[in-house]
Short mmCIF file of C-alpha atoms and ligand atoms in Angstrom, two decimals:
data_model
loop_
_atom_site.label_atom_id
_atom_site.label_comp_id
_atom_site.label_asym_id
_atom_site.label_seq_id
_atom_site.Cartn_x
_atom_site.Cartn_y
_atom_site.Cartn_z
CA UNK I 1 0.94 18.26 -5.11
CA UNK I 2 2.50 15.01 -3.85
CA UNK I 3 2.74 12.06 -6.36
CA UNK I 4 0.09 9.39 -6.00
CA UNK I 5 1.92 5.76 -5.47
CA UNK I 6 -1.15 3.63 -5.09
CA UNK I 7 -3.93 2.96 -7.77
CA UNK I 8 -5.85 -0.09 -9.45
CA UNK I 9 -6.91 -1.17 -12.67
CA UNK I 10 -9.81 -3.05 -13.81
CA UNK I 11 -8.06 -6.04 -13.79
CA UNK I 12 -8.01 -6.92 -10.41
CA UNK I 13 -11.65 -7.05 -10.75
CA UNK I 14 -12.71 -4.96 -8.24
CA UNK I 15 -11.71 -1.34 -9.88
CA UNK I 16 -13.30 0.59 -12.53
CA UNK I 17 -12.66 2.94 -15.40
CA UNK I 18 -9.81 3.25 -18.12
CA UNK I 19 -6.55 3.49 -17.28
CA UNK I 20 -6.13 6.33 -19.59
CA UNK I 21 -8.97 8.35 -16.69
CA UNK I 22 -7.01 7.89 -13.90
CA UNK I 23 -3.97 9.78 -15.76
CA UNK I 24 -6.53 12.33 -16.63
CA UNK I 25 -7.64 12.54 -13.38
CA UNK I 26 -4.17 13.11 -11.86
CA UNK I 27 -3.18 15.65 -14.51
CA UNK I 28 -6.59 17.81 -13.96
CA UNK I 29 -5.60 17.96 -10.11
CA UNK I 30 -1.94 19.04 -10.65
CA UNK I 31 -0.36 15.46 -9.66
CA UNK I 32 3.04 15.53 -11.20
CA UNK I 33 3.70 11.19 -11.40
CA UNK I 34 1.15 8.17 -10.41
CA UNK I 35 2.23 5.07 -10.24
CA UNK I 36 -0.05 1.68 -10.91
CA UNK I 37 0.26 -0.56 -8.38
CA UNK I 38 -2.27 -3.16 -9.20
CA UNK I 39 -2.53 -6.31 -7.18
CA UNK I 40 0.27 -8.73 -7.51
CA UNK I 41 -1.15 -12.33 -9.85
CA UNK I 42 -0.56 -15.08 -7.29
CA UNK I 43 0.13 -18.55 -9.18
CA UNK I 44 -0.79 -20.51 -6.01
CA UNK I 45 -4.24 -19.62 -5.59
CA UNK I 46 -3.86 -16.68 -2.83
CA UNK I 47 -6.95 -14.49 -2.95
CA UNK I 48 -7.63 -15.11 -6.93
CA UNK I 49 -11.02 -12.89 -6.62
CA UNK I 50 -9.06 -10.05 -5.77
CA UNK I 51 -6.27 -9.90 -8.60
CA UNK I 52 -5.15 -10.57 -12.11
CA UNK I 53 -3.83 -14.03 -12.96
CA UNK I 54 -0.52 -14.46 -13.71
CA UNK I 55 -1.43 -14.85 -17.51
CA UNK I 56 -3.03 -11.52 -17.65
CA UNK I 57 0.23 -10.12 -16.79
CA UNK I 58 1.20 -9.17 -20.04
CA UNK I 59 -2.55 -7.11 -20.28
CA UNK I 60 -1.46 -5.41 -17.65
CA UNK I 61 2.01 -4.09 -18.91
CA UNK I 62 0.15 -3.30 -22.52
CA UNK I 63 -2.40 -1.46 -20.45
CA UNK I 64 0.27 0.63 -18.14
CA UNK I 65 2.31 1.29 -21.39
CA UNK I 66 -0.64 2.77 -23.44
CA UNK I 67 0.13 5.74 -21.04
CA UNK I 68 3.76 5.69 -20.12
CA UNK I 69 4.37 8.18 -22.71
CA UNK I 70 2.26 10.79 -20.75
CA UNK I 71 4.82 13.61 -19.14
CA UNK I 72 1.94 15.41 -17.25
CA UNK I 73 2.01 13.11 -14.79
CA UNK I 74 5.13 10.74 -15.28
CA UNK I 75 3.10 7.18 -15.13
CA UNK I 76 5.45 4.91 -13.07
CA UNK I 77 4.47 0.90 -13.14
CA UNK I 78 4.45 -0.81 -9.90
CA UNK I 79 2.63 -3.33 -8.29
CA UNK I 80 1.07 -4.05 -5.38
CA UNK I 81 2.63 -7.32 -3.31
CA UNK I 82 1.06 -8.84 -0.75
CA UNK I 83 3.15 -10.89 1.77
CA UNK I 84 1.63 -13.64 2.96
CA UNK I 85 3.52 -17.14 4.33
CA UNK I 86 4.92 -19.30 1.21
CA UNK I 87 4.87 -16.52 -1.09
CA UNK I 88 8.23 -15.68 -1.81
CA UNK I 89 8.27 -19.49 -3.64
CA UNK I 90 7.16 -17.18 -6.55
CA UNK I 91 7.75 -13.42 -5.97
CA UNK I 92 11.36 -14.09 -5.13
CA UNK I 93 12.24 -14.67 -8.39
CA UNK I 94 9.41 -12.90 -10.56
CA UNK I 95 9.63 -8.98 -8.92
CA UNK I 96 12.96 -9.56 -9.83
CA UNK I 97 11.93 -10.73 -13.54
CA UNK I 98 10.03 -7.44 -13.98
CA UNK I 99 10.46 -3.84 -14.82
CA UNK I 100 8.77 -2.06 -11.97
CA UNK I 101 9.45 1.16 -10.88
CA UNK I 102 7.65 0.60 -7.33
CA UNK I 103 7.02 -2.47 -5.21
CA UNK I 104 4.79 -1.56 -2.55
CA UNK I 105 4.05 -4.24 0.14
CA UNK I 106 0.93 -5.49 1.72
CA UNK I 107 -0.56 -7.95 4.04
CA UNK I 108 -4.35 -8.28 3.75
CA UNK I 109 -4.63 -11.71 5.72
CA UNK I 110 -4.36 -12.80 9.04
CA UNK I 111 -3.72 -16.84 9.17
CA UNK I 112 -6.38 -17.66 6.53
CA UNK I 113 -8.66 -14.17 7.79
CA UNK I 114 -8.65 -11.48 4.77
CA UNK I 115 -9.39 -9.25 7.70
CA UNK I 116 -9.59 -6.07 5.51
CA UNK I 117 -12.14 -7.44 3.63
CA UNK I 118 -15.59 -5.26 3.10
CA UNK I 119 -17.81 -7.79 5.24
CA UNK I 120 -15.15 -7.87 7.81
CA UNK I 121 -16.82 -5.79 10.31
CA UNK I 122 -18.38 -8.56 12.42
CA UNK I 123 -16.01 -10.51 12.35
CA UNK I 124 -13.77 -7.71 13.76
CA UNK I 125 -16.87 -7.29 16.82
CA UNK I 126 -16.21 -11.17 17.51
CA UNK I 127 -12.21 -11.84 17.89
CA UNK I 128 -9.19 -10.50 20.33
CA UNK I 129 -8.50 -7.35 18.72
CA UNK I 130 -5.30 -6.97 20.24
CA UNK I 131 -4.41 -10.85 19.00
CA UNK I 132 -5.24 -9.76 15.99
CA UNK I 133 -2.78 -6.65 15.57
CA UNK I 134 0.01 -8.44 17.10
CA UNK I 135 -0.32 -11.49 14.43
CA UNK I 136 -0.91 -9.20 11.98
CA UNK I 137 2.52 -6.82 12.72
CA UNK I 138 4.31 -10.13 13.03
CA UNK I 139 3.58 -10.82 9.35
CA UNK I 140 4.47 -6.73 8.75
CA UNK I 141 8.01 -7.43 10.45
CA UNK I 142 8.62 -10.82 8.17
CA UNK I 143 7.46 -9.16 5.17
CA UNK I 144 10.45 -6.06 5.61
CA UNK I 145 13.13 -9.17 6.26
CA UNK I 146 12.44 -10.60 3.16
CA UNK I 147 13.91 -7.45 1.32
CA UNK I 148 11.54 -7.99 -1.82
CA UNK I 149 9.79 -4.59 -1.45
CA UNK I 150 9.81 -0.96 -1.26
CA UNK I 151 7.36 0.59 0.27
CA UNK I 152 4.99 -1.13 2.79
CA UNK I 153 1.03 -0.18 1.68
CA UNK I 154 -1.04 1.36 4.28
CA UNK I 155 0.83 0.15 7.48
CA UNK I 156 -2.34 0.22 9.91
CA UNK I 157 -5.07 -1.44 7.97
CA UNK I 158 -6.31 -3.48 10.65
CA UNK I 159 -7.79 -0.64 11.74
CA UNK I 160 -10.10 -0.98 8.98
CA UNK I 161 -13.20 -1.05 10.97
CA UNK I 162 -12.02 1.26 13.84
CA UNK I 163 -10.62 -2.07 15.83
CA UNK I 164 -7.75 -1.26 17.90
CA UNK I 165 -5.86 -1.41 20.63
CA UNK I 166 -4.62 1.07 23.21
CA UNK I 167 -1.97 3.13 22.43
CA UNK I 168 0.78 0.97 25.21
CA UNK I 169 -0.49 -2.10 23.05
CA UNK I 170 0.03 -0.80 19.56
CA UNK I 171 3.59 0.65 20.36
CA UNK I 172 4.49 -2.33 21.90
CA UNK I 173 3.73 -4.15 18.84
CA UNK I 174 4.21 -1.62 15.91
CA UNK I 175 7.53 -0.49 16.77
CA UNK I 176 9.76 -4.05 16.28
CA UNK I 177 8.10 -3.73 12.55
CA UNK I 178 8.89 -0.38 12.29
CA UNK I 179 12.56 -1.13 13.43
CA UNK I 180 12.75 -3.73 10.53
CA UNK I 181 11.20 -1.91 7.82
CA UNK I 182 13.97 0.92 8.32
CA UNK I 183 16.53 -2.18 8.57
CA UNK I 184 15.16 -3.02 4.95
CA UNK I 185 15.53 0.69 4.00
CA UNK I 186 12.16 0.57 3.29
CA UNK I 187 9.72 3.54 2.91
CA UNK I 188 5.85 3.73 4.20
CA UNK I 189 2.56 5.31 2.49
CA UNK I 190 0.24 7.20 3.78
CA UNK I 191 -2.76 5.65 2.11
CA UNK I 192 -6.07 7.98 2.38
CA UNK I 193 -8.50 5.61 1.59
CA UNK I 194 -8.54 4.94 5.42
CA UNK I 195 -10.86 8.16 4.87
CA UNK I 196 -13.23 6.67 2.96
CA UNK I 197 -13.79 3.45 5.72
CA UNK I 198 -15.47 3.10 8.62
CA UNK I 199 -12.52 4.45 10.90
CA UNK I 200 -12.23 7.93 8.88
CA UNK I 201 -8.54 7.79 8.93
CA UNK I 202 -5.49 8.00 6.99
CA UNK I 203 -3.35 5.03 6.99
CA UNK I 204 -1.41 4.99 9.22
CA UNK I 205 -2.07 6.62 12.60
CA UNK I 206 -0.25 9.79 13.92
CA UNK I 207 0.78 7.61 16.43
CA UNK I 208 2.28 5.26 14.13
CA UNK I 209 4.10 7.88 11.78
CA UNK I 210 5.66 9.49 14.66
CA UNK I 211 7.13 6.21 15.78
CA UNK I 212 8.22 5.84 12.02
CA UNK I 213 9.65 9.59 11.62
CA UNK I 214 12.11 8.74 14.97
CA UNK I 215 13.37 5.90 12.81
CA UNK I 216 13.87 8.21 9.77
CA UNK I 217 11.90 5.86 7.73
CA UNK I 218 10.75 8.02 4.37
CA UNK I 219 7.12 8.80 3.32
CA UNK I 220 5.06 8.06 0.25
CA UNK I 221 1.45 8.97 -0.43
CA UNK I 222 -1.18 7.17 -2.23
CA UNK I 223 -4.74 7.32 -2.90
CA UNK I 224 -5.37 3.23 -2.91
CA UNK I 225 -7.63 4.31 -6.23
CA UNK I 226 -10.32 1.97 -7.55
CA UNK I 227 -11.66 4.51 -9.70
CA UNK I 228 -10.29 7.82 -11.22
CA UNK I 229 -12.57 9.92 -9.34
CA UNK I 230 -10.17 8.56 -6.08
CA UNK I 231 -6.93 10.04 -7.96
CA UNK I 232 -5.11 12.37 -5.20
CA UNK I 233 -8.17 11.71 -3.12
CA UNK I 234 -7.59 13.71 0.21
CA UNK I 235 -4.02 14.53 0.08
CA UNK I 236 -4.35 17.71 1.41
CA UNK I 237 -4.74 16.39 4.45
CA UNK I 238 -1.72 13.62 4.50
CA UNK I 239 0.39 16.42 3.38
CA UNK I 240 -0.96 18.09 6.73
CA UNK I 241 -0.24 14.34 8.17
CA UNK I 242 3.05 14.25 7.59
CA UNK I 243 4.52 18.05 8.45
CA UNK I 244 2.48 17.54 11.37
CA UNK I 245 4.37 14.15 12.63
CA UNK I 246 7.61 16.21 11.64
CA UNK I 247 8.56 15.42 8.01
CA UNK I 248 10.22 17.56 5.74
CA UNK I 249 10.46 15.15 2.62
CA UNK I 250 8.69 12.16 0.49
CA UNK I 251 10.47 9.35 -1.36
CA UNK I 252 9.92 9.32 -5.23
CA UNK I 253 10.83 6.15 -7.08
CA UNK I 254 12.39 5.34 -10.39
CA UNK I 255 13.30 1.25 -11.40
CA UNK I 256 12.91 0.65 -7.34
CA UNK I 257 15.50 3.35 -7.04
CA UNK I 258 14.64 6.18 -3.83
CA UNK I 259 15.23 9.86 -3.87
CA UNK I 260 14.16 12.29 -1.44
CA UNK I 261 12.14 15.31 -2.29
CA UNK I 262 10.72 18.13 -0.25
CA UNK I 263 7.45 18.32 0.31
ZN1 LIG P 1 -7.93 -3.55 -4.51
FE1 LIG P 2 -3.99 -3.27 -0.19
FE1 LIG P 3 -4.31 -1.15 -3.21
ZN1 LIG P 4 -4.58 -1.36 -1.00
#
């Protein structure tokens, strides 16, 4: 079993169950390390429904170190980051301030569009899809330049809703990101809770992780869990993913340190 690098905890207020259920979870399925990678506290305001402020920050540390002592799985503590413009005001300084083991990377906004959001759908019917992507990979491409995080969280998520472009049209606007996310030595997730949307499909496309296994960029997996029941949820089939798009090997983590593993 791969290690899970994506999961939530009732703090971002939009998860549920104890923390200590989720390690349970991942033990019971043969998951040898999870990492928490709950949504990043955002003193300016950004998204506050959807995350922890920053003076629950120390709840969260208590809460990930209740189980740090668990061997069976290692318990990593990471965090979630989204990238949005202005933000590295406070993350350039604070991910440095912190322990983590795992910065994973996201953008969930558009302009001032959470686009992923779960009553996005229409929305998605009414705009330029294509416009969409391309402002959206723009934002993918700034976020690797910064060089603030590690792993960039499911890569494709505009295609949330089953939105896309052709094939021409997402190469022509995936690869540049891709090129600068393996000039920040950066790794990508598959994220399989693009299984349990509308488009019924891991994050990202096979499309997608072919163009990112040409640029040797390494692999992570992670089950985006809101609840323990989603611990290791389909990874069966990202494992499949990935030896079908030609890797080999995964990226495990330690204090924002890489290895590569087989898988
Ligand atoms: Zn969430
Ligand atoms: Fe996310
Ligand atoms: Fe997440
Ligand atoms: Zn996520």
């Amino acid at each position: 079993m791969q290690a899970d690098y994506h999961m939530h905890t009732v703090l971002c207020k939009h998860a549920e169950g104890d923390i200590a259920e989720y390690v349970e979870a991942a033990r019971k399925k043969g998951i040898p390390e999870i990492c928490f990678t709950d949504h990043v506290p955002a003193p300016d305001g950004y998204d506050a429904i959807n995350r922890m402020t920053l003076d629950q920050f120390p709840a969260y540390k208590e809460l990930v170190a209740k189980v740090r002592d668990s061997q069976n799985p290692a318990v990593l503590f990471g965090i979630e980051a989204d990238y949005y413009e202005g933000c590295q005001d406070f993350l350039s300084k604070w991910l440095h301030q912190q322990k983590f083991d795992l910065v994973l990377g996201s953008v969930h906004f558009i302009g001032k569009w959470g686009f992923d959001g779960p009553d996005e759908m229409k929305t998605w019917a009414a705009v330029n899809v294509a416009e969409a992507w391309r402002e959206y990979f723009k934002s993918v491409g700034k976020l690797a330049d910064t060089g603030m995080y590690d792993v960039f969280g499911h890569l494709d998520l505009p295609k949330k809703f089953g939105f896309r472009p052709s094939d021409k049209q997402q190469k022509e606007m995936v690869q540049p990101a891709l090129d600068r996310i393996a000039a920040a030595g950066m790794a990508i997730e598959l994220n399989t809770s693009g299984l349990r949307r509308p488009v019924k499909e891991i994050y990202p496309s096979p499309l997608i992780l072919q163009l990112a296994h040409e640029r040797e960029i390494p692999i992570t997996f992670g089950s985006d869990s809101h609840a323990p029941s989603q611990v290791g949820f389909n990874f069966s089939e990202a494992l499949k993913l990935a030896r079908d798009c030609g890797y080999t090997q995964c990226a495990r983590f330690r204090q924002r340190g890489k290895t590569l593993v087989g898988l």
